[in-house]
Short mmCIF file of C-alpha atoms and ligand atoms in Angstrom, two decimals:
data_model
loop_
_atom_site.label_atom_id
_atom_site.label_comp_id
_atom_site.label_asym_id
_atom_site.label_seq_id
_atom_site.Cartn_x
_atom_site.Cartn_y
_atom_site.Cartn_z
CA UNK A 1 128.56 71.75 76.06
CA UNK A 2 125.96 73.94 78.23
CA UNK A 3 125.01 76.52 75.68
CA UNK A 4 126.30 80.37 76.81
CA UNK A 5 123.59 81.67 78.92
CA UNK A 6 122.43 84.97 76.27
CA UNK A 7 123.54 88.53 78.31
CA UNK A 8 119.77 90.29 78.33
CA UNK A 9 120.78 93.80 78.96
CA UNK A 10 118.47 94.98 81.82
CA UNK A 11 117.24 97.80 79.68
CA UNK A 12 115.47 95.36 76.94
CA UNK A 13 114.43 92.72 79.41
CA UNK A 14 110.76 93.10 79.83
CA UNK A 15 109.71 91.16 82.39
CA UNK A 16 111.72 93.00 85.17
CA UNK A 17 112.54 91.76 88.67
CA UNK A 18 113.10 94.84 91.42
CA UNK A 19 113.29 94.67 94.65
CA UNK A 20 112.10 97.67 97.07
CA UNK A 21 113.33 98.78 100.32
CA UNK A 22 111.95 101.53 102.83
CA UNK A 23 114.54 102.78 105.54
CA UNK A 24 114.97 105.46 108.19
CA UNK A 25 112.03 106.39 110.31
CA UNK A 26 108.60 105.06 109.25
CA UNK A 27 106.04 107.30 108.05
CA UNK A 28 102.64 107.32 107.33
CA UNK A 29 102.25 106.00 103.65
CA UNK A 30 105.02 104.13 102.82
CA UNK A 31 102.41 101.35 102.14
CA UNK A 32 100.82 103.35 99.80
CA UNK A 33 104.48 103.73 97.64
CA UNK A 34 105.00 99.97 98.37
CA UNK A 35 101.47 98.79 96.83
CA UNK A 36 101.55 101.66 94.19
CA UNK A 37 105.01 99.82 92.93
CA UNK A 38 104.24 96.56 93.67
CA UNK A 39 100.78 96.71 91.50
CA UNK A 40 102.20 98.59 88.68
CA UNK A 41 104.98 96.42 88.15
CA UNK A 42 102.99 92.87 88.78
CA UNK A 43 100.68 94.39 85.97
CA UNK A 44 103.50 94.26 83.75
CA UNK A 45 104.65 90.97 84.36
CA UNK A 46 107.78 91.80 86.68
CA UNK A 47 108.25 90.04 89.77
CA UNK A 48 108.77 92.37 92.70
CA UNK A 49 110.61 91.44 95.77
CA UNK A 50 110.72 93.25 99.31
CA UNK A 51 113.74 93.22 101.67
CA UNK A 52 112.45 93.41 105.06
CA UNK A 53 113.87 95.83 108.01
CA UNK A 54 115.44 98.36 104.99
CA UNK A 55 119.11 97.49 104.27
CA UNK A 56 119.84 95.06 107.29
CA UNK A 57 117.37 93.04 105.43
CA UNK A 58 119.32 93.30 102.19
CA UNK A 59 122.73 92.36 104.15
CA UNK A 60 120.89 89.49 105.83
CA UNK A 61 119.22 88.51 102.85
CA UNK A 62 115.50 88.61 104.28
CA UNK A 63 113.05 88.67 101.80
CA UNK A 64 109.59 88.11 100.16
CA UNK A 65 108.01 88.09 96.60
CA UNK A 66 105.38 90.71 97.19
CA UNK A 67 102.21 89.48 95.32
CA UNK A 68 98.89 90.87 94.31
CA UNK A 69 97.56 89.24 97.92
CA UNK A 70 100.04 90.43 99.45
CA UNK A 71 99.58 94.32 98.76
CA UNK A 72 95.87 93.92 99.21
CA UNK A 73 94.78 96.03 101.92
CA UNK A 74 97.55 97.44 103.23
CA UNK A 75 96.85 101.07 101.21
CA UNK A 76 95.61 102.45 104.89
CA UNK A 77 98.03 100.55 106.92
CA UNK A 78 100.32 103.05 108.89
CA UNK A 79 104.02 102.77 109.24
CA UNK A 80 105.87 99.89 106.68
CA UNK A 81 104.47 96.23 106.25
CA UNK A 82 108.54 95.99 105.26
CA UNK A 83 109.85 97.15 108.51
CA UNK A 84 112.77 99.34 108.54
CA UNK A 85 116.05 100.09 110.26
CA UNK A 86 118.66 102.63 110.01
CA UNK A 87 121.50 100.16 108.75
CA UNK A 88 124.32 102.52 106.88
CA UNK A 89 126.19 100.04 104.54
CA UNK A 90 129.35 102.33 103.66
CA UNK A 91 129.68 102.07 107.43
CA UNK A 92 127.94 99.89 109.53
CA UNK A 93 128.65 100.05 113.32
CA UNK A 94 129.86 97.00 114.98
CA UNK A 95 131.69 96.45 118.23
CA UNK A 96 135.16 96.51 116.28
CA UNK A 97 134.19 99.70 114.44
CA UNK A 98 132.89 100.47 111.04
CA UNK A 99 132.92 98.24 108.56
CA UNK A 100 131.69 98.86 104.85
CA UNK A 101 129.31 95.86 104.27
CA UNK A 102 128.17 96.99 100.76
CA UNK A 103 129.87 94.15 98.75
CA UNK A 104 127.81 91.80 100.41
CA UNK A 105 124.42 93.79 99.27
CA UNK A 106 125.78 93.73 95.46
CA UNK A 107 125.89 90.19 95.63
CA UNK A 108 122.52 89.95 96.95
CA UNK A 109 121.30 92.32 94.19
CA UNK A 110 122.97 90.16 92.26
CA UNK A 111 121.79 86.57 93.63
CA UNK A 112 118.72 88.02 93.09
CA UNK A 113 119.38 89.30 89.50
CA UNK A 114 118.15 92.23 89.87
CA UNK A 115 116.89 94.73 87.30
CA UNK A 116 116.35 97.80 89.95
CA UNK A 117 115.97 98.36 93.78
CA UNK A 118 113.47 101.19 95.27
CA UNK A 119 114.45 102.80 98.61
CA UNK A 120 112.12 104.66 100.06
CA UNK A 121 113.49 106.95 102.66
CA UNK A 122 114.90 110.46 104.00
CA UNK A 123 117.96 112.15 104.04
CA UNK A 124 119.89 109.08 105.59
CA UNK A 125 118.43 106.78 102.92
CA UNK A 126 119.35 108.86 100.12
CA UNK A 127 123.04 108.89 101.71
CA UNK A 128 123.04 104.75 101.60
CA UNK A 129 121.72 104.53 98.22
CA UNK A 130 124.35 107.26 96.23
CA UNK A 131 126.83 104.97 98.05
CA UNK A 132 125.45 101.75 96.95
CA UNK A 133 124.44 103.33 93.22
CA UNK A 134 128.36 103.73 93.49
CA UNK A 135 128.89 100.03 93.35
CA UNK A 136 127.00 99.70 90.00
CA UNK A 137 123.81 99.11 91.54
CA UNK A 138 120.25 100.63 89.97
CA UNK A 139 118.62 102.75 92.21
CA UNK A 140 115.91 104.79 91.96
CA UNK A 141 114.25 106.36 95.15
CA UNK A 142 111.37 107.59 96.85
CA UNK A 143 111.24 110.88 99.03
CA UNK A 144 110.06 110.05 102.92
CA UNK A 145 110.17 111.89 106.02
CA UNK A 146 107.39 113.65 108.43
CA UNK A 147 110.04 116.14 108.18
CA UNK A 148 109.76 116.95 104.42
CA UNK A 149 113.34 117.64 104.61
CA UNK A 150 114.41 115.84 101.48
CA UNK A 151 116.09 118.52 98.83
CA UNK A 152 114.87 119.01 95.42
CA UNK A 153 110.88 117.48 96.01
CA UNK A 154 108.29 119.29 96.94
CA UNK A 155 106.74 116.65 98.96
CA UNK A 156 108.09 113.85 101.25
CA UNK A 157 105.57 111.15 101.94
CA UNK A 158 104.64 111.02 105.32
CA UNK A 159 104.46 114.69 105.85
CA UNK A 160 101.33 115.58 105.10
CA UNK A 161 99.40 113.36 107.58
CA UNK A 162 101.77 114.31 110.54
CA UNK A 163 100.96 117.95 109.88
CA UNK A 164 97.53 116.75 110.73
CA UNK A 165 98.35 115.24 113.24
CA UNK A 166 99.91 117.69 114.72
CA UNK A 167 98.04 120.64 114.06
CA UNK A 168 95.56 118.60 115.38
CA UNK A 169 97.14 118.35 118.72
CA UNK A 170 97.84 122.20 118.84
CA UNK A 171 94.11 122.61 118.52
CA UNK A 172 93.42 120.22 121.62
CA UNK A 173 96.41 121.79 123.39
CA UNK A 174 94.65 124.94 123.68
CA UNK A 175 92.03 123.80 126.11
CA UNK A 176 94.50 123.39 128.99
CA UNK A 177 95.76 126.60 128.00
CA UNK A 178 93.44 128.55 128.05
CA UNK A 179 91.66 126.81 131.37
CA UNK A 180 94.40 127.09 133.50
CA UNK A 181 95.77 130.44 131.82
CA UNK A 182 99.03 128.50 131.23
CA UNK A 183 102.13 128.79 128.63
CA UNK A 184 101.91 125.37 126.75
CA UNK A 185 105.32 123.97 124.39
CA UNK A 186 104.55 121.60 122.28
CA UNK A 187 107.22 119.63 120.96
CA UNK A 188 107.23 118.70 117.08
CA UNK A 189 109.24 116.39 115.31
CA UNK A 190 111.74 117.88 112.88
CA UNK A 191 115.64 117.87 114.36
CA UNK A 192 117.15 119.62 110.75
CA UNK A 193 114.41 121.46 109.25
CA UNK A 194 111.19 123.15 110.88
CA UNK A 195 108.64 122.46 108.01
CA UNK A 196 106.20 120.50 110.36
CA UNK A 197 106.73 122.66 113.61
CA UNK A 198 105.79 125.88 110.75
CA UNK A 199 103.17 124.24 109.49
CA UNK A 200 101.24 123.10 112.31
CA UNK A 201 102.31 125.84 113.86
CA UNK A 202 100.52 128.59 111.76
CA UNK A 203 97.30 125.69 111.17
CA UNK A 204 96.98 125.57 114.99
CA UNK A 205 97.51 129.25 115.81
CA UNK A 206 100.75 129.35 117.99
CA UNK A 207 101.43 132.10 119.22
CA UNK A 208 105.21 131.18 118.94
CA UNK A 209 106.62 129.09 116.66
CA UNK A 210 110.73 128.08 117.27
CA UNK A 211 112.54 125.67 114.39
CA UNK A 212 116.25 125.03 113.64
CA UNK A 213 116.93 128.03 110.79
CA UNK A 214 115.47 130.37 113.14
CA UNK A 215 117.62 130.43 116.88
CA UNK A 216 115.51 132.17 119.30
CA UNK A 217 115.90 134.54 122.45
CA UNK A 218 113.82 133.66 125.31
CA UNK A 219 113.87 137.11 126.31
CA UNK A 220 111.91 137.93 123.11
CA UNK A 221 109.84 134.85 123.60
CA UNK A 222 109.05 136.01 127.19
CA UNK A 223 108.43 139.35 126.29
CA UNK A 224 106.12 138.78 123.39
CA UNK A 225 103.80 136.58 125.73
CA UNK A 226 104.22 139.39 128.84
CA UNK A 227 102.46 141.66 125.97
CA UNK A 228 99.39 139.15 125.52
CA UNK A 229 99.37 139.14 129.16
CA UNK A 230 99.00 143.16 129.47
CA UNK A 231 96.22 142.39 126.45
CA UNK A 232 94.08 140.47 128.60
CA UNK A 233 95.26 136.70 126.95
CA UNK A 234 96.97 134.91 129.99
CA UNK A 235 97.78 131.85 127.92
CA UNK A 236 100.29 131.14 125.33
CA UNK A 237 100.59 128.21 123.05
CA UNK A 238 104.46 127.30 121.63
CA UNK A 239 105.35 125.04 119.40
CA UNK A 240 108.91 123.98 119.11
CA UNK A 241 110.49 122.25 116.97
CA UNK A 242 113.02 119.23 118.02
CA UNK A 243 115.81 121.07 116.49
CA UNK A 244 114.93 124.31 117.58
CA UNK A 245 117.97 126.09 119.48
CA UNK A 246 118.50 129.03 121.36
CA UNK A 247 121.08 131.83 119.79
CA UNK A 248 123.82 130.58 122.54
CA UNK A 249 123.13 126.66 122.06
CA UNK A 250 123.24 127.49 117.98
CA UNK A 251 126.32 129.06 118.11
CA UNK A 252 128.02 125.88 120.03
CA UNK A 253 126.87 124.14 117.78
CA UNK A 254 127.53 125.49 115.32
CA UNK A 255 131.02 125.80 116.51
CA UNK A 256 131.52 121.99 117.38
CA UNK A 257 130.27 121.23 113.66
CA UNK A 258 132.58 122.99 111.89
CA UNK A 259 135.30 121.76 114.18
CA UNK A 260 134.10 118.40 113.03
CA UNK A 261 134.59 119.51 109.49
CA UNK A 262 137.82 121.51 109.29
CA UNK A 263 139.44 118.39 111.80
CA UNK A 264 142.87 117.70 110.08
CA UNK A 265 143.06 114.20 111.74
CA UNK A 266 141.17 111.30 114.10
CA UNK A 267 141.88 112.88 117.19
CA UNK A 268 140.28 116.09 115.72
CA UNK A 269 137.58 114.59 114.65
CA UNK A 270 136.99 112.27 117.27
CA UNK A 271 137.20 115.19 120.08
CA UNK A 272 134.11 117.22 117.39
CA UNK A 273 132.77 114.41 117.43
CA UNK A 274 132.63 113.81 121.61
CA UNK A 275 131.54 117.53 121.62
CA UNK A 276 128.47 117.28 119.35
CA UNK A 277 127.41 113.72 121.70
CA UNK A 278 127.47 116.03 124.24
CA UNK A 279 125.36 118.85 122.88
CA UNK A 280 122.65 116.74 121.52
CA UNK A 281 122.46 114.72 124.65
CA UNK A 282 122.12 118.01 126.61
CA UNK A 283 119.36 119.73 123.76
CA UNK A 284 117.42 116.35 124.83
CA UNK A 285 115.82 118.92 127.90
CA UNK A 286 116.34 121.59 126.00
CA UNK A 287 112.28 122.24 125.52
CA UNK A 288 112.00 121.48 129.73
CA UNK A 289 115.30 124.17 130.61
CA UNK A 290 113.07 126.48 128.28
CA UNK A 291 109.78 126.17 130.10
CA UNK A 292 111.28 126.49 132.97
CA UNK A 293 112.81 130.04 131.84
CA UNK A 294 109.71 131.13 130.61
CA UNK A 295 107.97 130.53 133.68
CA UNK A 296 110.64 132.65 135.57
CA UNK A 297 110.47 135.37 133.23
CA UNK A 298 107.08 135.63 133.17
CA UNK A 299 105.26 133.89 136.36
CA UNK A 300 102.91 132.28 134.50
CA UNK A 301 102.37 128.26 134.85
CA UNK A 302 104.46 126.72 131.77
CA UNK A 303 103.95 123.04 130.67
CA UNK A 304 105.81 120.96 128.01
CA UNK A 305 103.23 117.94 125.56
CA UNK A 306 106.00 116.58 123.37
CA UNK A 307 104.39 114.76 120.75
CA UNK A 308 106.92 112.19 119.60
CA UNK A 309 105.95 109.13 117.63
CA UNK A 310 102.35 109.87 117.29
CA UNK A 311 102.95 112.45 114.46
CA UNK A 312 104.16 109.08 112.57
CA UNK A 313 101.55 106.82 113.07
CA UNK A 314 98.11 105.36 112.24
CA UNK A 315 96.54 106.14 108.79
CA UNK A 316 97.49 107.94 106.12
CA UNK A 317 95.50 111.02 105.04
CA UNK A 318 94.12 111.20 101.30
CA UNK A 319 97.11 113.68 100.19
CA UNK A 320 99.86 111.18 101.72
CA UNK A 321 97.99 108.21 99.89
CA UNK A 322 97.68 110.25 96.56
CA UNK A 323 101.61 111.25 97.12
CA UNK A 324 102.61 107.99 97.31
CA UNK A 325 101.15 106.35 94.55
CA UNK A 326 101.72 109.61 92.24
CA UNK A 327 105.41 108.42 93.07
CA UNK A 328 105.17 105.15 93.09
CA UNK A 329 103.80 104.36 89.75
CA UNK A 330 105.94 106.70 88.25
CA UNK A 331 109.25 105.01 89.73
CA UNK A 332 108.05 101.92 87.65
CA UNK A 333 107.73 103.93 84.63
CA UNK A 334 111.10 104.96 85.05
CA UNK A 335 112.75 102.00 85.85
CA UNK A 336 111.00 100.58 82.63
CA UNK A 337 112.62 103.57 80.72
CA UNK A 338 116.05 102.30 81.58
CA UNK A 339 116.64 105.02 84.45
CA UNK A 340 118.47 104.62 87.64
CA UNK A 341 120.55 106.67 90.06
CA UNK A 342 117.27 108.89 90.06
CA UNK A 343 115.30 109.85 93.09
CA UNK A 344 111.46 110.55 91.71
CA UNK A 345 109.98 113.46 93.31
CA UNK A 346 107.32 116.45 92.28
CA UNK A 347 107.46 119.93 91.60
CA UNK A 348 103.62 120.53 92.60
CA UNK A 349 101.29 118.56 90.46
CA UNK A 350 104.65 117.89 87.88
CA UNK A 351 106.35 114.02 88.77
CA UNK A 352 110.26 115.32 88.90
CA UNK A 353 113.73 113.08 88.60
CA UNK A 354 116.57 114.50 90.08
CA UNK A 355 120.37 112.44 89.74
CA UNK A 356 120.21 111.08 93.97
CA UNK A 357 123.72 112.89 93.74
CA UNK A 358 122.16 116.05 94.26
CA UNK A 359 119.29 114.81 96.94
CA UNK A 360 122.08 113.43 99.39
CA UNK A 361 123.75 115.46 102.00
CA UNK A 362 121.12 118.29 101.07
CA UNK A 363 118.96 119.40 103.63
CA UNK A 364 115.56 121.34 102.46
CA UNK A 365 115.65 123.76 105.17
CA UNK A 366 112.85 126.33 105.78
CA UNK A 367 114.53 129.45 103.56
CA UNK A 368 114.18 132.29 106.12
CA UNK A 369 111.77 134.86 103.43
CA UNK A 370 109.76 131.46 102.93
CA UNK A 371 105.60 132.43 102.58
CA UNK A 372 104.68 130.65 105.45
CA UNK A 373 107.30 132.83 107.57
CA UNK A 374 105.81 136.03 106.27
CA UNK A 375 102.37 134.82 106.86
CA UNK A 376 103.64 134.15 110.42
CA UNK A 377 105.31 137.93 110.86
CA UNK A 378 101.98 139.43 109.28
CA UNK A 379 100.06 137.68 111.87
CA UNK A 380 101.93 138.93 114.90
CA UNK A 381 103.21 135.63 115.94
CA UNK A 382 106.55 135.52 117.54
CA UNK A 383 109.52 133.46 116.09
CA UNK A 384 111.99 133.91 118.87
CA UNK A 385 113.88 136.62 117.45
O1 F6P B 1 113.42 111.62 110.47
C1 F6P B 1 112.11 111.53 110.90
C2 F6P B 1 112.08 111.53 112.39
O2 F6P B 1 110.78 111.25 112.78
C3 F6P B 1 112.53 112.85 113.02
O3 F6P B 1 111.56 113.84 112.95
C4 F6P B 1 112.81 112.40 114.41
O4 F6P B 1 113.66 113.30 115.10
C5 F6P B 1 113.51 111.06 114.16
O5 F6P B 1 112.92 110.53 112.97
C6 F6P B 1 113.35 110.08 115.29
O6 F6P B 1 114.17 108.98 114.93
P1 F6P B 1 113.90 107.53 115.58
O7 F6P B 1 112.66 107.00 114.97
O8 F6P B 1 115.12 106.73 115.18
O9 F6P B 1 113.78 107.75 117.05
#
């Protein structure tokens, strides 16, 4: 008789096998997290596996071992050697509807006998994983966004290098500015939160800075760059946030997403839901209708540089690359102390765990008394209200 294969609870087994993931939009240094993993737990032995394209690579069961070759080299590689998608397995879209397609990842997990499994990703990601931690599933995850919008960590990887980026491009912005004496709106990724639209902001030395927690009045806006005018300064440099809303477009929205919330059926939530479509397909000018006001208001030349994808590409800076592998080594250490269900993140120079519970469905918005706002009010510069 085949002897009883002997139950090794995952928690004594020493030579691990994980798996790691990265999902949602790609960043600069999710290479970093993947090698910083990857090397830590091959120097213990483990065998580490990557699913390719996020969780549509877990569903489809596409994979590779990820060896020592393998993570050479790709420390200053931009975006994820993985790839990624934005697959949501509690409800994946298909032409009949959603369908819940997380039974099909557990038995991959399981195929693949699985000690742990890393996702590395934002707000959405940390959404998938409580759902599939649900299913019995050990996860631990990795904070990731340009938008440093994650709750409860101080840092999201990616974030740092596309606030150089994009400061970077404020800087360069100000030539045509100032040469043609024109108002220029830069558009910065961040459709929740305003961290990076802040931060480059006040680094580049807008003179108006519009994000999501603050709605702004163009009147203000135009009236604050008709007084540099009357100083003599006939150029104005804004940058705007993706999110960023005027008080009127704020309040709709507002409006439509608590609709969406308090609907007491479908058709409730389904006519929220058709309103919402609507408003985010009409804020997709939003920064165009608001150059064109400002012009009108106050004659001068206005001209919109949105800086989409760039602010996620190419190499990652030193403070991304130290980030990620800060968080990356430490994830191993904590999947080798038996944890799951954790999402490892920092508290300045302190590695943090927080239960992912508490990560998804919160948004780290800019707090309105934040530093970097009062730096901006001491320094004259106009936040649209
Ligand atoms: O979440 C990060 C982010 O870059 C946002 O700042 C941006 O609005 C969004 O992703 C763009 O998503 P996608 O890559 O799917 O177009």
């Amino acid at each position: 008789m085949k002897p009883t294969r002997k139950h090794t609870p995952q928690k004594s087994r020493t030579k691990k096998r994980i798996a790691i993931l990265t999902a949602g939009g790609d960043s600069p240094g999710l290479n970093a997290a993947i090698r910083a993993i990857g090397k830590t737990a091959i120097s213990k032995g483990w065998t580490v596996i990557g699913f390719r394209d996020g969780f549509l690579g877990m569903l489809e069961d596409r994979w590779l071992e990820l060896k020592k070759d393998d993570l050479a080299g790709i420390l200053t590689i931009g975006g994820t050697v993985l790839g990624t998608s934005r697959l949501k397995p509690h409800r994946m879209e298909t032409p009949k509807g959603n369908v819940d397609v997380r039974d099909k990842l557990v038995a991959t997990y399981k195929r693949h006998k699985l000690d742990a499994l890393v996702c590395i990703g934002g707000g959405g990601t940390h959404k998938n994983a409580l759902k599939l931690a649900e299913k019995g599933l050990r996860i631990v995850t990795l904070p990731k966004t340009i938008d440093n919008d994650v709750a409860h960590t101080d840092s999201t990887i990616g974030f740092a290098t596309a606030l150089e980026i994009a400061t970077e491009a404020i800087d360069r912005l100000h030539s045509t500015a100032h040469s043609h004496h024109r108002i220029i709106l830069a558009e910065i990724m961040g459709h929740r939160a305003g961290w990076l639209a802040l931060g480059a902001g006040l680094a580049g030395g807008a003179d108006v800075i519009l994000i999501p927690e603050i709605p702004y009045d163009v009147n203000l806006i135009a009236s604050a760059i008709k007084r540099r005018v009357a100083r003599g300064t006939k150029f104005s440099i804004i940058a705007v946030a993706e999110g960023a809303r005027s008080i009127e477009d704020t309040r709709a929205y507002e409006a439509a997403h608590h609709a969406g919330k308090s609907a007491r059926n479908d058709a409730q939530k389904r006519v929220a839901r058709t309103v919402l479509a609507k408003l985010d397909a009409e804020h997709e000018d939003n920064i165009f209708r608001l150059s064109r006001q400002l012009h009108t208001l106050t004659g001068l030349d206005a001209r919109v540089s949105i800086l989409g994808y760039v602010q996620r590409g190419g190499t990652p800076s030193y403070r991304d690359r130290l980030i990620a592998t800060r968080l990356g080594t430490a994830c191993v250490e904590m999947i080798e102390a038996g944890k799951s269900g954790i999402m490892v993140g920092n508290d300045g120079d302190r590695i943090t765990t927080v239960p992912i519970s508490k990560v998804a469905g919160n948004l780290k918005a800019v707090p309105r008394d934040h530093p970097l706002i009062r730096s901006a009010r001491h320094l004259g510069t106009n936040l649209g209200d």
